[in-house]
């Protein structure tokens, strides 16, 4: 069996930047308390390693009231303005590792909402990234959509000024469909708001599955939100990818020619 490492394997730029920020703080400020606001990444091995190195995950702002002061690192998903201010008010040093692509969206919705545009976000309203984006909208309600039905329910008038942005891991083709649907109402959109790193990984796995017979392994599931989005894009037989390094049972993949796997964080 030949094992091929996917060309786009590993963390995307934004997540890698956030993870590197945490490890750098551990190395340079070992005597200080270091926190992350939410798990720094959807990777249990990395989160477990950071915990062993003394990094504590804060899941709610109210936890800060009873914790020793220190540095708190914002993960790549980003957070709302209110959360930013609350962390500083509690006396913590805030290190912002929000993905630059997400920060760009924060600035866009802040700018255009102040100018009177209605803000519409293509994405999952319960995802931390979308919750953070919503927290930068000024002076008006914002709306989240994932389908044509959602758009039809928007309280918008034809010709009204609309700023449409997307969660960075939102399906690109679906986003373009929503753009066409909402176009009639008037909109501002720039497809650079989509996360190119995610699209690169998705396209690679789609291409791989087209000519490679993926097979199931007998390992554990891969708990990763982005991978779950990539999975439906892949044609062919069902498959799973383990967390970290993959140990394949030779018998379970005897018909495979090539298996593409993601790389574990080193």
PDB file of C-alpha atoms in Angstrom:
ATOM      1  CA  UNK A   1       0.000   0.000   0.000  1.00  0.00           C
ATOM      2  CA  UNK A   2       1.227   3.470  -0.871  1.00  0.00           C
ATOM      3  CA  UNK A   3       0.489   6.269   1.615  1.00  0.00           C
ATOM      4  CA  UNK A   4       0.413   9.786   0.220  1.00  0.00           C
ATOM      5  CA  UNK A   5       0.512  12.920   2.371  1.00  0.00           C
ATOM      6  CA  UNK A   6      -2.083  15.422   1.157  1.00  0.00           C
ATOM      7  CA  UNK A   7      -0.386  18.503  -0.291  1.00  0.00           C
ATOM      8  CA  UNK A   8      -2.601  20.787   1.784  1.00  0.00           C
ATOM      9  CA  UNK A   9      -2.201  18.692   4.952  1.00  0.00           C
ATOM     10  CA  UNK A  10      -1.910  20.340   8.319  1.00  0.00           C
ATOM     11  CA  UNK A  11      -3.525  23.374   9.888  1.00  0.00           C
ATOM     12  CA  UNK A  12      -4.783  26.308   7.851  1.00  0.00           C
ATOM     13  CA  UNK A  13      -2.841  29.562   8.139  1.00  0.00           C
ATOM     14  CA  UNK A  14      -5.132  31.116  10.742  1.00  0.00           C
ATOM     15  CA  UNK A  15      -5.192  28.103  13.056  1.00  0.00           C
ATOM     16  CA  UNK A  16      -1.447  27.513  12.728  1.00  0.00           C
ATOM     17  CA  UNK A  17      -0.869  31.145  13.691  1.00  0.00           C
ATOM     18  CA  UNK A  18      -3.063  30.771  16.790  1.00  0.00           C
ATOM     19  CA  UNK A  19      -1.436  27.510  17.872  1.00  0.00           C
ATOM     20  CA  UNK A  20       2.041  28.987  17.367  1.00  0.00           C
ATOM     21  CA  UNK A  21       1.024  31.964  19.524  1.00  0.00           C
ATOM     22  CA  UNK A  22       0.166  29.678  22.445  1.00  0.00           C
ATOM     23  CA  UNK A  23       3.363  27.641  22.235  1.00  0.00           C
ATOM     24  CA  UNK A  24       5.430  30.812  21.967  1.00  0.00           C
ATOM     25  CA  UNK A  25       3.831  32.171  25.130  1.00  0.00           C
ATOM     26  CA  UNK A  26       4.553  28.901  26.955  1.00  0.00           C
ATOM     27  CA  UNK A  27       8.191  29.131  25.934  1.00  0.00           C
ATOM     28  CA  UNK A  28       8.687  32.819  26.680  1.00  0.00           C
ATOM     29  CA  UNK A  29       6.373  33.307  29.691  1.00  0.00           C
ATOM     30  CA  UNK A  30       6.341  30.012  31.557  1.00  0.00           C
ATOM     31  CA  UNK A  31       5.954  31.753  34.914  1.00  0.00           C
ATOM     32  CA  UNK A  32       2.686  33.440  33.894  1.00  0.00           C
ATOM     33  CA  UNK A  33      -0.794  32.002  33.775  1.00  0.00           C
ATOM     34  CA  UNK A  34      -1.793  31.335  30.165  1.00  0.00           C
ATOM     35  CA  UNK A  35      -5.383  30.832  29.033  1.00  0.00           C
ATOM     36  CA  UNK A  36      -7.159  30.318  25.733  1.00  0.00           C
ATOM     37  CA  UNK A  37     -10.714  31.495  25.187  1.00  0.00           C
ATOM     38  CA  UNK A  38     -12.210  28.241  24.023  1.00  0.00           C
ATOM     39  CA  UNK A  39     -10.079  25.348  22.686  1.00  0.00           C
ATOM     40  CA  UNK A  40      -7.396  26.886  20.462  1.00  0.00           C
ATOM     41  CA  UNK A  41      -8.069  24.268  17.776  1.00  0.00           C
ATOM     42  CA  UNK A  42     -10.443  21.387  16.959  1.00  0.00           C
ATOM     43  CA  UNK A  43      -7.710  18.862  17.668  1.00  0.00           C
ATOM     44  CA  UNK A  44      -7.893  16.922  20.920  1.00  0.00           C
ATOM     45  CA  UNK A  45      -4.221  15.954  20.905  1.00  0.00           C
ATOM     46  CA  UNK A  46      -3.022  19.530  20.676  1.00  0.00           C
ATOM     47  CA  UNK A  47      -5.483  20.730  23.322  1.00  0.00           C
ATOM     48  CA  UNK A  48      -4.401  17.878  25.605  1.00  0.00           C
ATOM     49  CA  UNK A  49      -0.724  18.731  25.076  1.00  0.00           C
ATOM     50  CA  UNK A  50      -1.350  22.387  25.927  1.00  0.00           C
ATOM     51  CA  UNK A  51      -3.230  21.390  29.066  1.00  0.00           C
ATOM     52  CA  UNK A  52      -0.261  19.288  30.171  1.00  0.00           C
ATOM     53  CA  UNK A  53       1.912  22.361  29.670  1.00  0.00           C
ATOM     54  CA  UNK A  54      -0.322  24.401  31.971  1.00  0.00           C
ATOM     55  CA  UNK A  55      -2.635  26.146  29.499  1.00  0.00           C
ATOM     56  CA  UNK A  56      -6.186  26.470  30.815  1.00  0.00           C
ATOM     57  CA  UNK A  57      -9.215  26.670  28.511  1.00  0.00           C
ATOM     58  CA  UNK A  58     -11.748  29.351  29.467  1.00  0.00           C
ATOM     59  CA  UNK A  59     -15.186  28.642  28.017  1.00  0.00           C
ATOM     60  CA  UNK A  60     -17.263  31.465  29.526  1.00  0.00           C
ATOM     61  CA  UNK A  61     -16.434  35.041  30.488  1.00  0.00           C
ATOM     62  CA  UNK A  62     -17.780  34.576  34.015  1.00  0.00           C
ATOM     63  CA  UNK A  63     -14.947  32.128  34.702  1.00  0.00           C
ATOM     64  CA  UNK A  64     -12.454  35.012  34.555  1.00  0.00           C
ATOM     65  CA  UNK A  65     -13.784  36.481  37.790  1.00  0.00           C
ATOM     66  CA  UNK A  66     -12.296  33.627  39.823  1.00  0.00           C
ATOM     67  CA  UNK A  67      -9.088  32.965  37.899  1.00  0.00           C
ATOM     68  CA  UNK A  68      -5.587  34.329  38.614  1.00  0.00           C
ATOM     69  CA  UNK A  69      -4.686  37.148  36.227  1.00  0.00           C
ATOM     70  CA  UNK A  70      -2.551  36.280  33.228  1.00  0.00           C
ATOM     71  CA  UNK A  71      -2.538  36.202  29.450  1.00  0.00           C
ATOM     72  CA  UNK A  72      -5.622  35.066  27.558  1.00  0.00           C
ATOM     73  CA  UNK A  73      -5.289  34.127  23.901  1.00  0.00           C
ATOM     74  CA  UNK A  74      -8.181  34.533  21.481  1.00  0.00           C
ATOM     75  CA  UNK A  75      -8.430  31.636  19.044  1.00  0.00           C
ATOM     76  CA  UNK A  76      -8.663  32.014  15.273  1.00  0.00           C
ATOM     77  CA  UNK A  77     -12.502  32.107  15.310  1.00  0.00           C
ATOM     78  CA  UNK A  78     -12.403  35.577  16.884  1.00  0.00           C
ATOM     79  CA  UNK A  79     -14.767  37.076  19.448  1.00  0.00           C
ATOM     80  CA  UNK A  80     -17.159  40.005  19.813  1.00  0.00           C
ATOM     81  CA  UNK A  81     -16.222  43.527  20.841  1.00  0.00           C
ATOM     82  CA  UNK A  82     -18.088  43.017  24.132  1.00  0.00           C
ATOM     83  CA  UNK A  83     -15.969  39.970  24.973  1.00  0.00           C
ATOM     84  CA  UNK A  84     -12.779  41.870  24.147  1.00  0.00           C
ATOM     85  CA  UNK A  85     -13.725  44.661  26.504  1.00  0.00           C
ATOM     86  CA  UNK A  86     -14.845  42.291  29.273  1.00  0.00           C
ATOM     87  CA  UNK A  87     -11.506  40.446  29.258  1.00  0.00           C
ATOM     88  CA  UNK A  88      -9.558  43.681  29.594  1.00  0.00           C
ATOM     89  CA  UNK A  89     -11.903  44.920  32.302  1.00  0.00           C
ATOM     90  CA  UNK A  90     -11.140  41.770  34.319  1.00  0.00           C
ATOM     91  CA  UNK A  91      -7.449  42.653  34.238  1.00  0.00           C
ATOM     92  CA  UNK A  92      -6.237  40.061  31.737  1.00  0.00           C
ATOM     93  CA  UNK A  93      -3.678  40.735  29.013  1.00  0.00           C
ATOM     94  CA  UNK A  94      -5.458  39.881  25.766  1.00  0.00           C
ATOM     95  CA  UNK A  95      -3.432  38.356  22.921  1.00  0.00           C
ATOM     96  CA  UNK A  96      -5.523  38.362  19.760  1.00  0.00           C
ATOM     97  CA  UNK A  97      -4.803  35.376  17.506  1.00  0.00           C
ATOM     98  CA  UNK A  98      -7.969  35.849  15.441  1.00  0.00           C
ATOM     99  CA  UNK A  99      -7.439  34.735  11.848  1.00  0.00           C
ATOM    100  CA  UNK A 100      -6.682  37.810   9.680  1.00  0.00           C
ATOM    101  CA  UNK A 101      -9.409  36.715   7.249  1.00  0.00           C
ATOM    102  CA  UNK A 102     -11.929  36.739  10.099  1.00  0.00           C
ATOM    103  CA  UNK A 103     -10.647  40.116  11.320  1.00  0.00           C
ATOM    104  CA  UNK A 104     -11.266  41.465   7.840  1.00  0.00           C
ATOM    105  CA  UNK A 105     -14.900  40.421   8.141  1.00  0.00           C
ATOM    106  CA  UNK A 106     -15.146  42.060  11.585  1.00  0.00           C
ATOM    107  CA  UNK A 107     -13.935  45.346  10.098  1.00  0.00           C
ATOM    108  CA  UNK A 108     -16.296  45.069   7.130  1.00  0.00           C
ATOM    109  CA  UNK A 109     -19.450  44.487   9.159  1.00  0.00           C
ATOM    110  CA  UNK A 110     -18.461  47.220  11.615  1.00  0.00           C
ATOM    111  CA  UNK A 111     -17.821  49.711   8.807  1.00  0.00           C
ATOM    112  CA  UNK A 112     -20.872  48.946   6.688  1.00  0.00           C
ATOM    113  CA  UNK A 113     -23.292  48.644   9.602  1.00  0.00           C
ATOM    114  CA  UNK A 114     -22.232  52.142  10.698  1.00  0.00           C
ATOM    115  CA  UNK A 115     -22.980  53.335   7.163  1.00  0.00           C
ATOM    116  CA  UNK A 116     -26.503  51.956   7.327  1.00  0.00           C
ATOM    117  CA  UNK A 117     -26.065  48.703   5.416  1.00  0.00           C
ATOM    118  CA  UNK A 118     -28.030  45.664   6.583  1.00  0.00           C
ATOM    119  CA  UNK A 119     -25.629  42.866   7.549  1.00  0.00           C
ATOM    120  CA  UNK A 120     -26.305  39.319   6.347  1.00  0.00           C
ATOM    121  CA  UNK A 121     -23.929  36.478   7.262  1.00  0.00           C
ATOM    122  CA  UNK A 122     -23.873  33.185   5.364  1.00  0.00           C
ATOM    123  CA  UNK A 123     -23.049  30.636   8.023  1.00  0.00           C
ATOM    124  CA  UNK A 124     -24.079  28.689  11.115  1.00  0.00           C
ATOM    125  CA  UNK A 125     -25.473  31.124  13.673  1.00  0.00           C
ATOM    126  CA  UNK A 126     -24.255  28.888  16.529  1.00  0.00           C
ATOM    127  CA  UNK A 127     -20.645  28.681  15.323  1.00  0.00           C
ATOM    128  CA  UNK A 128     -18.163  30.718  17.428  1.00  0.00           C
ATOM    129  CA  UNK A 129     -16.868  32.540  14.351  1.00  0.00           C
ATOM    130  CA  UNK A 130     -20.336  33.714  13.346  1.00  0.00           C
ATOM    131  CA  UNK A 131     -21.172  34.690  16.923  1.00  0.00           C
ATOM    132  CA  UNK A 132     -18.020  36.797  16.946  1.00  0.00           C
ATOM    133  CA  UNK A 133     -18.889  38.470  13.634  1.00  0.00           C
ATOM    134  CA  UNK A 134     -22.367  39.314  14.914  1.00  0.00           C
ATOM    135  CA  UNK A 135     -20.689  41.040  17.848  1.00  0.00           C
ATOM    136  CA  UNK A 136     -19.116  43.674  15.582  1.00  0.00           C
ATOM    137  CA  UNK A 137     -22.350  44.841  13.973  1.00  0.00           C
ATOM    138  CA  UNK A 138     -23.195  48.380  15.078  1.00  0.00           C
ATOM    139  CA  UNK A 139     -26.632  49.827  15.833  1.00  0.00           C
ATOM    140  CA  UNK A 140     -28.896  47.336  14.067  1.00  0.00           C
ATOM    141  CA  UNK A 141     -29.867  43.662  13.981  1.00  0.00           C
ATOM    142  CA  UNK A 142     -27.896  41.304  11.718  1.00  0.00           C
ATOM    143  CA  UNK A 143     -29.106  38.126  10.050  1.00  0.00           C
ATOM    144  CA  UNK A 144     -27.654  34.671   9.375  1.00  0.00           C
ATOM    145  CA  UNK A 145     -28.645  32.538   6.400  1.00  0.00           C
ATOM    146  CA  UNK A 146     -27.732  29.130   5.030  1.00  0.00           C
ATOM    147  CA  UNK A 147     -30.430  28.626   2.394  1.00  0.00           C
ATOM    148  CA  UNK A 148     -32.772  30.331  -0.058  1.00  0.00           C
ATOM    149  CA  UNK A 149     -35.585  29.827   2.436  1.00  0.00           C
ATOM    150  CA  UNK A 150     -33.660  31.848   5.015  1.00  0.00           C
ATOM    151  CA  UNK A 151     -33.133  34.674   2.538  1.00  0.00           C
ATOM    152  CA  UNK A 152     -36.824  34.773   1.646  1.00  0.00           C
ATOM    153  CA  UNK A 153     -37.617  35.321   5.330  1.00  0.00           C
ATOM    154  CA  UNK A 154     -35.283  38.316   5.694  1.00  0.00           C
ATOM    155  CA  UNK A 155     -37.105  41.567   6.535  1.00  0.00           C
ATOM    156  CA  UNK A 156     -35.395  43.392   3.658  1.00  0.00           C
ATOM    157  CA  UNK A 157     -36.835  45.608   0.980  1.00  0.00           C
ATOM    158  CA  UNK A 158     -35.827  45.313  -2.658  1.00  0.00           C
ATOM    159  CA  UNK A 159     -32.982  47.717  -3.386  1.00  0.00           C
ATOM    160  CA  UNK A 160     -32.024  48.069   0.286  1.00  0.00           C
ATOM    161  CA  UNK A 161     -28.289  48.327   0.948  1.00  0.00           C
ATOM    162  CA  UNK A 162     -27.009  44.956   2.091  1.00  0.00           C
ATOM    163  CA  UNK A 163     -23.541  43.795   3.077  1.00  0.00           C
ATOM    164  CA  UNK A 164     -23.293  40.030   2.620  1.00  0.00           C
ATOM    165  CA  UNK A 165     -20.348  38.204   4.185  1.00  0.00           C
ATOM    166  CA  UNK A 166     -19.648  34.542   4.871  1.00  0.00           C
ATOM    167  CA  UNK A 167     -18.297  32.346   7.616  1.00  0.00           C
ATOM    168  CA  UNK A 168     -14.813  31.555   6.337  1.00  0.00           C
ATOM    169  CA  UNK A 169     -15.494  27.809   6.082  1.00  0.00           C
ATOM    170  CA  UNK A 170     -18.901  28.179   4.443  1.00  0.00           C
ATOM    171  CA  UNK A 171     -19.320  26.129   1.255  1.00  0.00           C
ATOM    172  CA  UNK A 172     -18.105  28.328  -1.593  1.00  0.00           C
ATOM    173  CA  UNK A 173     -20.599  27.115  -4.213  1.00  0.00           C
ATOM    174  CA  UNK A 174     -23.475  27.525  -1.762  1.00  0.00           C
ATOM    175  CA  UNK A 175     -22.261  31.038  -1.000  1.00  0.00           C
ATOM    176  CA  UNK A 176     -22.302  31.959  -4.693  1.00  0.00           C
ATOM    177  CA  UNK A 177     -25.850  30.619  -4.950  1.00  0.00           C
ATOM    178  CA  UNK A 178     -26.925  32.816  -2.038  1.00  0.00           C
ATOM    179  CA  UNK A 179     -25.221  35.806  -3.658  1.00  0.00           C
ATOM    180  CA  UNK A 180     -27.277  35.361  -6.814  1.00  0.00           C
ATOM    181  CA  UNK A 181     -30.490  35.008  -4.833  1.00  0.00           C
ATOM    182  CA  UNK A 182     -29.939  38.125  -2.735  1.00  0.00           C
ATOM    183  CA  UNK A 183     -28.517  40.180  -5.628  1.00  0.00           C
ATOM    184  CA  UNK A 184     -31.935  41.436  -6.587  1.00  0.00           C
ATOM    185  CA  UNK A 185     -32.169  43.218  -3.255  1.00  0.00           C
ATOM    186  CA  UNK A 186     -28.863  45.079  -3.712  1.00  0.00           C
ATOM    187  CA  UNK A 187     -25.702  43.861  -1.992  1.00  0.00           C
ATOM    188  CA  UNK A 188     -21.968  44.223  -1.408  1.00  0.00           C
ATOM    189  CA  UNK A 189     -19.951  41.045  -1.660  1.00  0.00           C
ATOM    190  CA  UNK A 190     -16.328  40.076  -2.198  1.00  0.00           C
ATOM    191  CA  UNK A 191     -15.481  36.381  -2.490  1.00  0.00           C
ATOM    192  CA  UNK A 192     -12.121  37.033  -0.804  1.00  0.00           C
ATOM    193  CA  UNK A 193     -14.143  36.732   2.398  1.00  0.00           C
ATOM    194  CA  UNK A 194     -14.087  32.991   1.852  1.00  0.00           C
ATOM    195  CA  UNK A 195     -11.281  31.043   3.517  1.00  0.00           C
ATOM    196  CA  UNK A 196      -8.944  29.988   0.698  1.00  0.00           C
ATOM    197  CA  UNK A 197      -7.141  27.463   2.931  1.00  0.00           C
ATOM    198  CA  UNK A 198     -10.378  25.566   3.502  1.00  0.00           C
ATOM    199  CA  UNK A 199     -11.254  25.588  -0.197  1.00  0.00           C
ATOM    200  CA  UNK A 200      -7.792  24.309  -1.062  1.00  0.00           C
ATOM    201  CA  UNK A 201      -8.190  21.335   1.287  1.00  0.00           C
ATOM    202  CA  UNK A 202     -11.728  20.617   0.110  1.00  0.00           C
ATOM    203  CA  UNK A 203     -10.734  20.659  -3.552  1.00  0.00           C
ATOM    204  CA  UNK A 204      -7.773  18.361  -2.881  1.00  0.00           C
ATOM    205  CA  UNK A 205      -9.877  15.733  -1.135  1.00  0.00           C
ATOM    206  CA  UNK A 206     -12.518  15.915  -3.854  1.00  0.00           C
ATOM    207  CA  UNK A 207      -9.867  15.329  -6.528  1.00  0.00           C
ATOM    208  CA  UNK A 208      -8.251  12.513  -4.541  1.00  0.00           C
ATOM    209  CA  UNK A 209     -11.533  10.674  -4.106  1.00  0.00           C
ATOM    210  CA  UNK A 210     -12.195  10.890  -7.820  1.00  0.00           C
ATOM    211  CA  UNK A 211      -9.397   8.470  -8.654  1.00  0.00           C
ATOM    212  CA  UNK A 212      -8.376   6.918  -5.330  1.00  0.00           C
ATOM    213  CA  UNK A 213     -10.435   4.142  -3.664  1.00  0.00           C
ATOM    214  CA  UNK A 214     -10.620   5.369  -0.079  1.00  0.00           C
ATOM    215  CA  UNK A 215     -11.368   2.605   2.390  1.00  0.00           C
ATOM    216  CA  UNK A 216     -12.567   2.608   5.994  1.00  0.00           C
ATOM    217  CA  UNK A 217      -9.985   2.167   8.723  1.00  0.00           C
ATOM    218  CA  UNK A 218     -10.616   0.627  12.139  1.00  0.00           C
ATOM    219  CA  UNK A 219      -9.302   3.674  14.020  1.00  0.00           C
ATOM    220  CA  UNK A 220     -11.056   6.400  15.932  1.00  0.00           C
ATOM    221  CA  UNK A 221     -13.169   9.128  14.374  1.00  0.00           C
ATOM    222  CA  UNK A 222     -11.609  12.443  13.389  1.00  0.00           C
ATOM    223  CA  UNK A 223     -13.347  15.116  15.445  1.00  0.00           C
ATOM    224  CA  UNK A 224     -12.948  18.217  13.321  1.00  0.00           C
ATOM    225  CA  UNK A 225     -15.710  20.562  12.186  1.00  0.00           C
ATOM    226  CA  UNK A 226     -13.956  21.548   8.972  1.00  0.00           C
ATOM    227  CA  UNK A 227     -13.281  17.924   8.076  1.00  0.00           C
ATOM    228  CA  UNK A 228     -16.970  17.189   8.493  1.00  0.00           C
ATOM    229  CA  UNK A 229     -17.616  19.935   5.922  1.00  0.00           C
ATOM    230  CA  UNK A 230     -15.056  18.489   3.539  1.00  0.00           C
ATOM    231  CA  UNK A 231     -16.422  14.957   3.853  1.00  0.00           C
ATOM    232  CA  UNK A 232     -19.671  15.534   1.872  1.00  0.00           C
ATOM    233  CA  UNK A 233     -17.625  16.920  -1.018  1.00  0.00           C
ATOM    234  CA  UNK A 234     -15.821  13.634  -1.486  1.00  0.00           C
ATOM    235  CA  UNK A 235     -17.272  11.102  -3.887  1.00  0.00           C
ATOM    236  CA  UNK A 236     -16.649   7.372  -3.782  1.00  0.00           C
ATOM    237  CA  UNK A 237     -16.694   4.882  -0.931  1.00  0.00           C
ATOM    238  CA  UNK A 238     -17.100   5.959   2.703  1.00  0.00           C
ATOM    239  CA  UNK A 239     -13.926   6.513   4.651  1.00  0.00           C
ATOM    240  CA  UNK A 240     -12.678   7.833   7.965  1.00  0.00           C
ATOM    241  CA  UNK A 241      -9.447   9.549   8.911  1.00  0.00           C
ATOM    242  CA  UNK A 242      -7.995   9.070  12.377  1.00  0.00           C
ATOM    243  CA  UNK A 243      -6.844  11.801  14.697  1.00  0.00           C
ATOM    244  CA  UNK A 244      -3.089  12.364  14.439  1.00  0.00           C
ATOM    245  CA  UNK A 245      -0.994   9.673  12.815  1.00  0.00           C
ATOM    246  CA  UNK A 246      -2.991   6.888  11.207  1.00  0.00           C
ATOM    247  CA  UNK A 247      -2.333   3.209  11.873  1.00  0.00           C
ATOM    248  CA  UNK A 248      -3.998   1.274   9.092  1.00  0.00           C
ATOM    249  CA  UNK A 249      -4.967  -2.365   9.322  1.00  0.00           C
ATOM    250  CA  UNK A 250      -3.420  -3.814   6.157  1.00  0.00           C
ATOM    251  CA  UNK A 251      -6.389  -6.168   5.654  1.00  0.00           C
ATOM    252  CA  UNK A 252      -8.903  -3.314   5.848  1.00  0.00           C
ATOM    253  CA  UNK A 253      -7.213  -1.427   3.018  1.00  0.00           C
ATOM    254  CA  UNK A 254      -5.956  -4.314   0.875  1.00  0.00           C
ATOM    255  CA  UNK A 255      -7.774  -2.951  -2.177  1.00  0.00           C
ATOM    256  CA  UNK A 256      -6.445   0.573  -1.766  1.00  0.00           C
ATOM    257  CA  UNK A 257      -3.857   2.039  -4.090  1.00  0.00           C
ATOM    258  CA  UNK A 258      -3.272   5.362  -2.344  1.00  0.00           C
ATOM    259  CA  UNK A 259      -4.621   6.768   0.897  1.00  0.00           C
ATOM    260  CA  UNK A 260      -4.335  10.509   1.557  1.00  0.00           C
ATOM    261  CA  UNK A 261      -4.033  11.537   5.196  1.00  0.00           C
ATOM    262  CA  UNK A 262      -3.662  14.814   7.117  1.00  0.00           C
ATOM    263  CA  UNK A 263      -0.483  15.372   9.102  1.00  0.00           C
ATOM    264  CA  UNK A 264      -0.404  15.516  12.882  1.00  0.00           C
ATOM    265  CA  UNK A 265       0.792  18.726  14.531  1.00  0.00           C
ATOM    266  CA  UNK A 266       4.492  18.362  15.449  1.00  0.00           C
TER     267      UNK A 266
END
